[in-house]
Short mmCIF file of C-alpha atoms in Angstrom, two decimals:
data_model
loop_
_atom_site.label_atom_id
_atom_site.label_comp_id
_atom_site.label_asym_id
_atom_site.label_seq_id
_atom_site.Cartn_x
_atom_site.Cartn_y
_atom_site.Cartn_z
CA UNK I 1 0.42 30.26 -6.77
CA UNK I 2 -1.51 27.11 -5.77
CA UNK I 3 -0.54 25.24 -2.63
CA UNK I 4 1.08 21.82 -2.99
CA UNK I 5 -2.15 20.13 -1.84
CA UNK I 6 -4.28 21.96 -4.37
CA UNK I 7 -1.67 21.15 -7.07
CA UNK I 8 -1.85 17.49 -6.10
CA UNK I 9 -5.65 17.49 -6.33
CA UNK I 10 -5.42 19.15 -9.69
CA UNK I 11 -3.04 16.42 -10.81
CA UNK I 12 -5.64 13.83 -9.80
CA UNK I 13 -8.35 15.71 -11.70
CA UNK I 14 -6.21 15.98 -14.80
CA UNK I 15 -5.48 12.26 -14.67
CA UNK I 16 -9.16 11.44 -14.44
CA UNK I 17 -9.94 13.70 -17.40
CA UNK I 18 -7.32 11.83 -19.43
CA UNK I 19 -9.08 8.47 -18.85
CA UNK I 20 -9.69 7.80 -22.59
CA UNK I 21 -5.98 8.23 -23.27
CA UNK I 22 -4.55 6.06 -20.49
CA UNK I 23 -7.28 3.44 -21.08
CA UNK I 24 -6.39 3.16 -24.76
CA UNK I 25 -2.65 3.29 -24.07
CA UNK I 26 -2.99 0.49 -21.54
CA UNK I 27 -4.79 -1.72 -24.01
CA UNK I 28 -2.17 -0.94 -26.68
CA UNK I 29 0.73 -1.73 -24.31
CA UNK I 30 -0.93 -4.99 -23.28
CA UNK I 31 -1.54 -6.02 -26.89
CA UNK I 32 1.98 -5.08 -27.95
CA UNK I 33 3.42 -7.51 -25.40
CA UNK I 34 1.78 -10.39 -27.26
CA UNK I 35 2.29 -9.50 -30.93
CA UNK I 36 2.28 -12.52 -33.24
CA UNK I 37 1.05 -14.71 -30.37
CA UNK I 38 -1.84 -17.06 -30.91
CA UNK I 39 -3.22 -16.89 -27.38
CA UNK I 40 -2.38 -13.21 -26.99
CA UNK I 41 -3.26 -11.68 -23.58
CA UNK I 42 -4.48 -15.07 -22.35
CA UNK I 43 -0.87 -15.87 -21.67
CA UNK I 44 -1.26 -13.66 -18.59
CA UNK I 45 -3.59 -16.37 -17.25
CA UNK I 46 -1.05 -19.16 -17.70
CA UNK I 47 0.40 -18.71 -14.21
CA UNK I 48 -3.01 -19.35 -12.67
CA UNK I 49 -3.61 -22.37 -14.94
CA UNK I 50 -0.18 -23.87 -14.22
CA UNK I 51 -0.57 -23.53 -10.46
CA UNK I 52 -4.10 -24.91 -10.65
CA UNK I 53 -2.77 -27.91 -12.55
CA UNK I 54 0.00 -28.47 -10.00
CA UNK I 55 -2.45 -28.34 -7.12
CA UNK I 56 -4.93 -30.63 -8.82
CA UNK I 57 -2.62 -33.33 -10.07
CA UNK I 58 0.71 -33.10 -8.24
CA UNK I 59 -0.41 -32.28 -4.71
CA UNK I 60 -3.61 -34.36 -4.80
CA UNK I 61 -2.38 -37.36 -6.81
CA UNK I 62 1.29 -37.65 -5.85
CA UNK I 63 1.06 -36.49 -2.22
CA UNK I 64 -2.35 -37.96 -1.46
CA UNK I 65 -3.77 -34.68 -0.19
CA UNK I 66 -7.52 -34.32 -0.53
CA UNK I 67 -8.15 -30.86 -1.92
CA UNK I 68 -11.71 -31.47 -3.15
CA UNK I 69 -13.14 -28.91 -0.69
CA UNK I 70 -10.39 -26.30 -0.56
CA UNK I 71 -9.33 -26.38 -4.20
CA UNK I 72 -11.74 -23.60 -5.45
CA UNK I 73 -10.80 -21.50 -2.43
CA UNK I 74 -7.07 -21.80 -3.22
CA UNK I 75 -7.42 -21.04 -6.94
CA UNK I 76 -9.68 -18.13 -6.13
CA UNK I 77 -7.08 -16.92 -3.63
CA UNK I 78 -4.41 -17.02 -6.34
CA UNK I 79 -6.63 -14.98 -8.60
CA UNK I 80 -7.30 -12.44 -5.85
CA UNK I 81 -3.54 -12.23 -5.10
CA UNK I 82 -2.90 -11.19 -8.72
CA UNK I 83 -4.77 -7.95 -7.94
CA UNK I 84 -3.85 -7.66 -4.27
CA UNK I 85 -0.20 -8.62 -4.09
CA UNK I 86 1.29 -8.81 -7.54
CA UNK I 87 0.41 -5.19 -8.16
CA UNK I 88 2.50 -4.21 -5.18
CA UNK I 89 5.59 -5.78 -6.76
CA UNK I 90 4.90 -4.14 -10.13
CA UNK I 91 4.22 -0.68 -8.68
CA UNK I 92 7.91 0.05 -8.15
CA UNK I 93 8.39 0.41 -11.96
CA UNK I 94 5.42 2.71 -12.73
CA UNK I 95 7.53 5.79 -13.37
CA UNK I 96 10.75 4.00 -14.35
CA UNK I 97 8.95 2.02 -17.07
CA UNK I 98 7.39 5.20 -18.49
CA UNK I 99 10.49 7.37 -18.14
CA UNK I 100 10.75 8.06 -21.86
CA UNK I 101 7.16 9.28 -22.07
CA UNK I 102 7.51 11.30 -18.84
CA UNK I 103 10.58 13.15 -20.16
CA UNK I 104 9.00 13.94 -23.50
CA UNK I 105 5.39 14.69 -22.63
CA UNK I 106 3.89 16.89 -19.92
CA UNK I 107 1.34 14.58 -18.29
CA UNK I 108 0.10 14.36 -14.69
CA UNK I 109 1.69 11.74 -12.48
CA UNK I 110 -1.72 10.20 -11.88
CA UNK I 111 -1.84 9.35 -15.60
CA UNK I 112 0.85 6.76 -15.14
CA UNK I 113 -0.67 5.36 -11.94
CA UNK I 114 -4.06 5.06 -13.60
CA UNK I 115 -2.30 3.37 -16.55
CA UNK I 116 -0.80 0.88 -14.08
CA UNK I 117 -4.25 0.16 -12.57
CA UNK I 118 -5.77 -0.26 -16.03
CA UNK I 119 -3.24 -2.93 -16.96
CA UNK I 120 -3.79 -4.65 -13.59
CA UNK I 121 -7.55 -4.71 -14.31
CA UNK I 122 -6.99 -6.19 -17.78
CA UNK I 123 -4.70 -8.87 -16.30
CA UNK I 124 -7.33 -9.67 -13.67
CA UNK I 125 -10.07 -10.00 -16.32
CA UNK I 126 -8.14 -12.55 -18.38
CA UNK I 127 -7.24 -14.52 -15.28
CA UNK I 128 -10.86 -14.38 -14.19
CA UNK I 129 -11.90 -16.02 -17.45
CA UNK I 130 -9.24 -18.70 -16.92
CA UNK I 131 -10.52 -19.21 -13.35
CA UNK I 132 -14.08 -19.77 -14.53
CA UNK I 133 -12.82 -22.16 -17.23
CA UNK I 134 -10.94 -24.27 -14.59
CA UNK I 135 -14.01 -24.33 -12.32
CA UNK I 136 -16.24 -25.45 -15.22
CA UNK I 137 -13.80 -28.24 -16.16
CA UNK I 138 -13.69 -29.67 -12.62
CA UNK I 139 -17.41 -29.14 -12.05
CA UNK I 140 -17.04 -26.64 -9.19
CA UNK I 141 -18.27 -23.48 -10.92
CA UNK I 142 -20.23 -21.13 -8.71
CA UNK I 143 -22.21 -18.10 -9.82
CA UNK I 144 -20.18 -15.11 -8.56
CA UNK I 145 -21.84 -12.92 -5.93
CA UNK I 146 -22.80 -9.43 -7.07
CA UNK I 147 -20.39 -7.90 -4.58
CA UNK I 148 -17.57 -8.91 -6.88
CA UNK I 149 -18.02 -5.71 -8.89
CA UNK I 150 -17.75 -3.20 -6.00
CA UNK I 151 -14.95 -5.31 -4.47
CA UNK I 152 -12.90 -5.10 -7.69
CA UNK I 153 -13.59 -1.37 -7.99
CA UNK I 154 -12.41 -0.82 -4.42
CA UNK I 155 -9.30 -2.89 -4.96
CA UNK I 156 -8.42 -0.83 -8.04
CA UNK I 157 -8.55 2.26 -5.84
CA UNK I 158 -6.13 0.51 -3.47
CA UNK I 159 -3.89 -0.33 -6.44
CA UNK I 160 -3.79 3.37 -7.44
CA UNK I 161 -2.95 4.62 -3.91
CA UNK I 162 -0.33 1.91 -3.40
CA UNK I 163 1.13 2.85 -6.77
CA UNK I 164 1.94 6.35 -5.54
CA UNK I 165 3.31 5.17 -2.20
CA UNK I 166 5.64 2.61 -3.78
CA UNK I 167 6.58 4.23 -7.09
CA UNK I 168 7.67 7.67 -5.75
CA UNK I 169 10.33 6.32 -3.29
CA UNK I 170 11.32 3.59 -5.78
CA UNK I 171 12.11 6.27 -8.38
CA UNK I 172 14.31 8.18 -5.92
CA UNK I 173 15.94 5.18 -4.22
CA UNK I 174 16.41 2.29 -6.66
CA UNK I 175 17.12 -0.14 -3.83
CA UNK I 176 13.40 -0.02 -2.97
CA UNK I 177 12.63 -1.73 -6.25
CA UNK I 178 14.86 -4.71 -5.34
CA UNK I 179 13.52 -4.81 -1.81
CA UNK I 180 9.86 -4.95 -2.95
CA UNK I 181 10.24 -8.40 -4.52
CA UNK I 182 11.33 -9.87 -1.17
CA UNK I 183 8.66 -8.00 0.73
CA UNK I 184 5.91 -9.32 -1.57
CA UNK I 185 7.24 -12.86 -1.17
CA UNK I 186 7.05 -12.55 2.62
CA UNK I 187 3.53 -11.05 2.42
CA UNK I 188 2.42 -13.91 0.16
CA UNK I 189 3.37 -16.55 2.74
CA UNK I 190 1.74 -14.80 5.69
CA UNK I 191 -1.47 -14.14 3.73
CA UNK I 192 -4.06 -16.96 3.41
CA UNK I 193 -3.78 -17.62 -0.29
CA UNK I 194 -2.61 -21.29 -0.39
CA UNK I 195 -3.73 -22.02 3.16
CA UNK I 196 -7.03 -21.32 4.85
CA UNK I 197 -7.65 -19.14 7.91
CA UNK I 198 -9.69 -21.93 9.47
CA UNK I 199 -6.54 -24.08 9.72
CA UNK I 200 -4.78 -21.51 11.91
CA UNK I 201 -4.85 -22.03 15.67
CA UNK I 202 -6.65 -19.49 17.78
CA UNK I 203 -3.34 -18.49 19.36
CA UNK I 204 -1.90 -17.35 15.99
CA UNK I 205 -5.17 -16.16 14.40
CA UNK I 206 -4.07 -12.54 14.96
CA UNK I 207 -1.58 -12.98 12.07
CA UNK I 208 -4.57 -13.13 9.71
CA UNK I 209 -6.90 -10.81 11.54
CA UNK I 210 -4.36 -7.92 11.61
CA UNK I 211 -3.18 -8.50 8.02
CA UNK I 212 -4.84 -5.99 5.63
CA UNK I 213 -3.91 -8.10 2.63
CA UNK I 214 -5.76 -11.08 4.12
CA UNK I 215 -8.99 -9.06 4.21
CA UNK I 216 -8.42 -7.82 0.69
CA UNK I 217 -7.91 -11.33 -0.63
CA UNK I 218 -11.05 -12.50 1.16
CA UNK I 219 -12.99 -9.52 -0.19
CA UNK I 220 -12.36 -10.89 -3.70
CA UNK I 221 -12.29 -14.61 -2.96
CA UNK I 222 -15.69 -14.74 -1.27
CA UNK I 223 -17.71 -13.39 -4.24
CA UNK I 224 -15.62 -15.45 -6.67
CA UNK I 225 -16.81 -18.58 -4.88
CA UNK I 226 -20.40 -17.42 -4.71
CA UNK I 227 -20.49 -15.89 -1.21
CA UNK I 228 -20.80 -12.40 0.18
CA UNK I 229 -17.65 -11.04 1.88
CA UNK I 230 -17.80 -10.60 5.66
CA UNK I 231 -18.49 -7.14 7.05
CA UNK I 232 -15.03 -7.12 8.71
CA UNK I 233 -13.36 -7.54 5.33
CA UNK I 234 -15.17 -4.50 3.96
CA UNK I 235 -14.34 -2.42 7.04
CA UNK I 236 -10.67 -3.34 6.94
CA UNK I 237 -10.35 -2.69 3.23
CA UNK I 238 -12.22 0.61 3.39
CA UNK I 239 -10.05 1.73 6.35
CA UNK I 240 -6.87 0.66 4.55
CA UNK I 241 -7.99 2.56 1.43
CA UNK I 242 -8.53 5.74 3.51
CA UNK I 243 -5.10 5.52 5.12
CA UNK I 244 -3.41 4.81 1.76
CA UNK I 245 -5.27 7.74 0.17
CA UNK I 246 -3.96 10.17 2.77
CA UNK I 247 -0.35 8.94 2.42
CA UNK I 248 -0.53 8.95 -1.35
CA UNK I 249 -1.94 12.46 -1.54
CA UNK I 250 0.77 13.70 0.87
CA UNK I 251 3.55 12.15 -1.23
CA UNK I 252 2.05 13.55 -4.42
CA UNK I 253 1.87 17.02 -2.88
CA UNK I 254 5.46 16.95 -1.66
CA UNK I 255 7.26 15.29 -4.54
CA UNK I 256 5.07 15.80 -7.61
CA UNK I 257 7.56 18.14 -9.31
CA UNK I 258 10.68 16.16 -8.39
CA UNK I 259 9.86 12.69 -9.79
CA UNK I 260 10.73 13.47 -13.40
CA UNK I 261 14.18 14.71 -12.32
CA UNK I 262 14.85 11.40 -10.48
CA UNK I 263 14.47 9.28 -13.63
#
């Protein structure tokens, strides 16, 4: 009889081998959300476009705030947050959303987490196209740095590990799902998405420096605006990924067989 750890590793391997299935299913689920829609999946980018419009015209014109320099940074931060923070809020429903499939088909738990990451990647891609369109319209388009590709790949790993850590307790304790929305709101305000780190006083700079999400946002924002991410952002994100991987694997080993009975 395999140990819980070996069974968890086998679950991961089975999920990887089913990549064609969860990739196709993720595309089908995304497309089904926008049936008979003219814009289709591009509706996922509307949030970014609406906020970009508000910042450009309402904040700048009505409030007299000059955002000519920070505007690309803010919009890029919003795009990065869609992969860094929004996926945290959505992770609580990974197993609950697929409860019907889980109760009728014998599939590894990693299948559903990979499915979640695939849909997050699709959402990010459409918002990325919208981001480039906005930058072209305002004349602030910058050729993305090549580190954008490994940065996105690393963040998708983080999305997978976070998925396990949030989805498993959320399935057992439904209050966690309600709590996550408030937690993500708090994290959004203490992470430099709308505001810049340079505007923080040295006394309170630790709020940013010790915030893993801040480094993850910057890891994506820098290449989006044509710059290479700082080494410290890579180190923090790699370290966070390692810690999340250990926790996720431990949860998978302990509760892999119980999740389906909690639905």
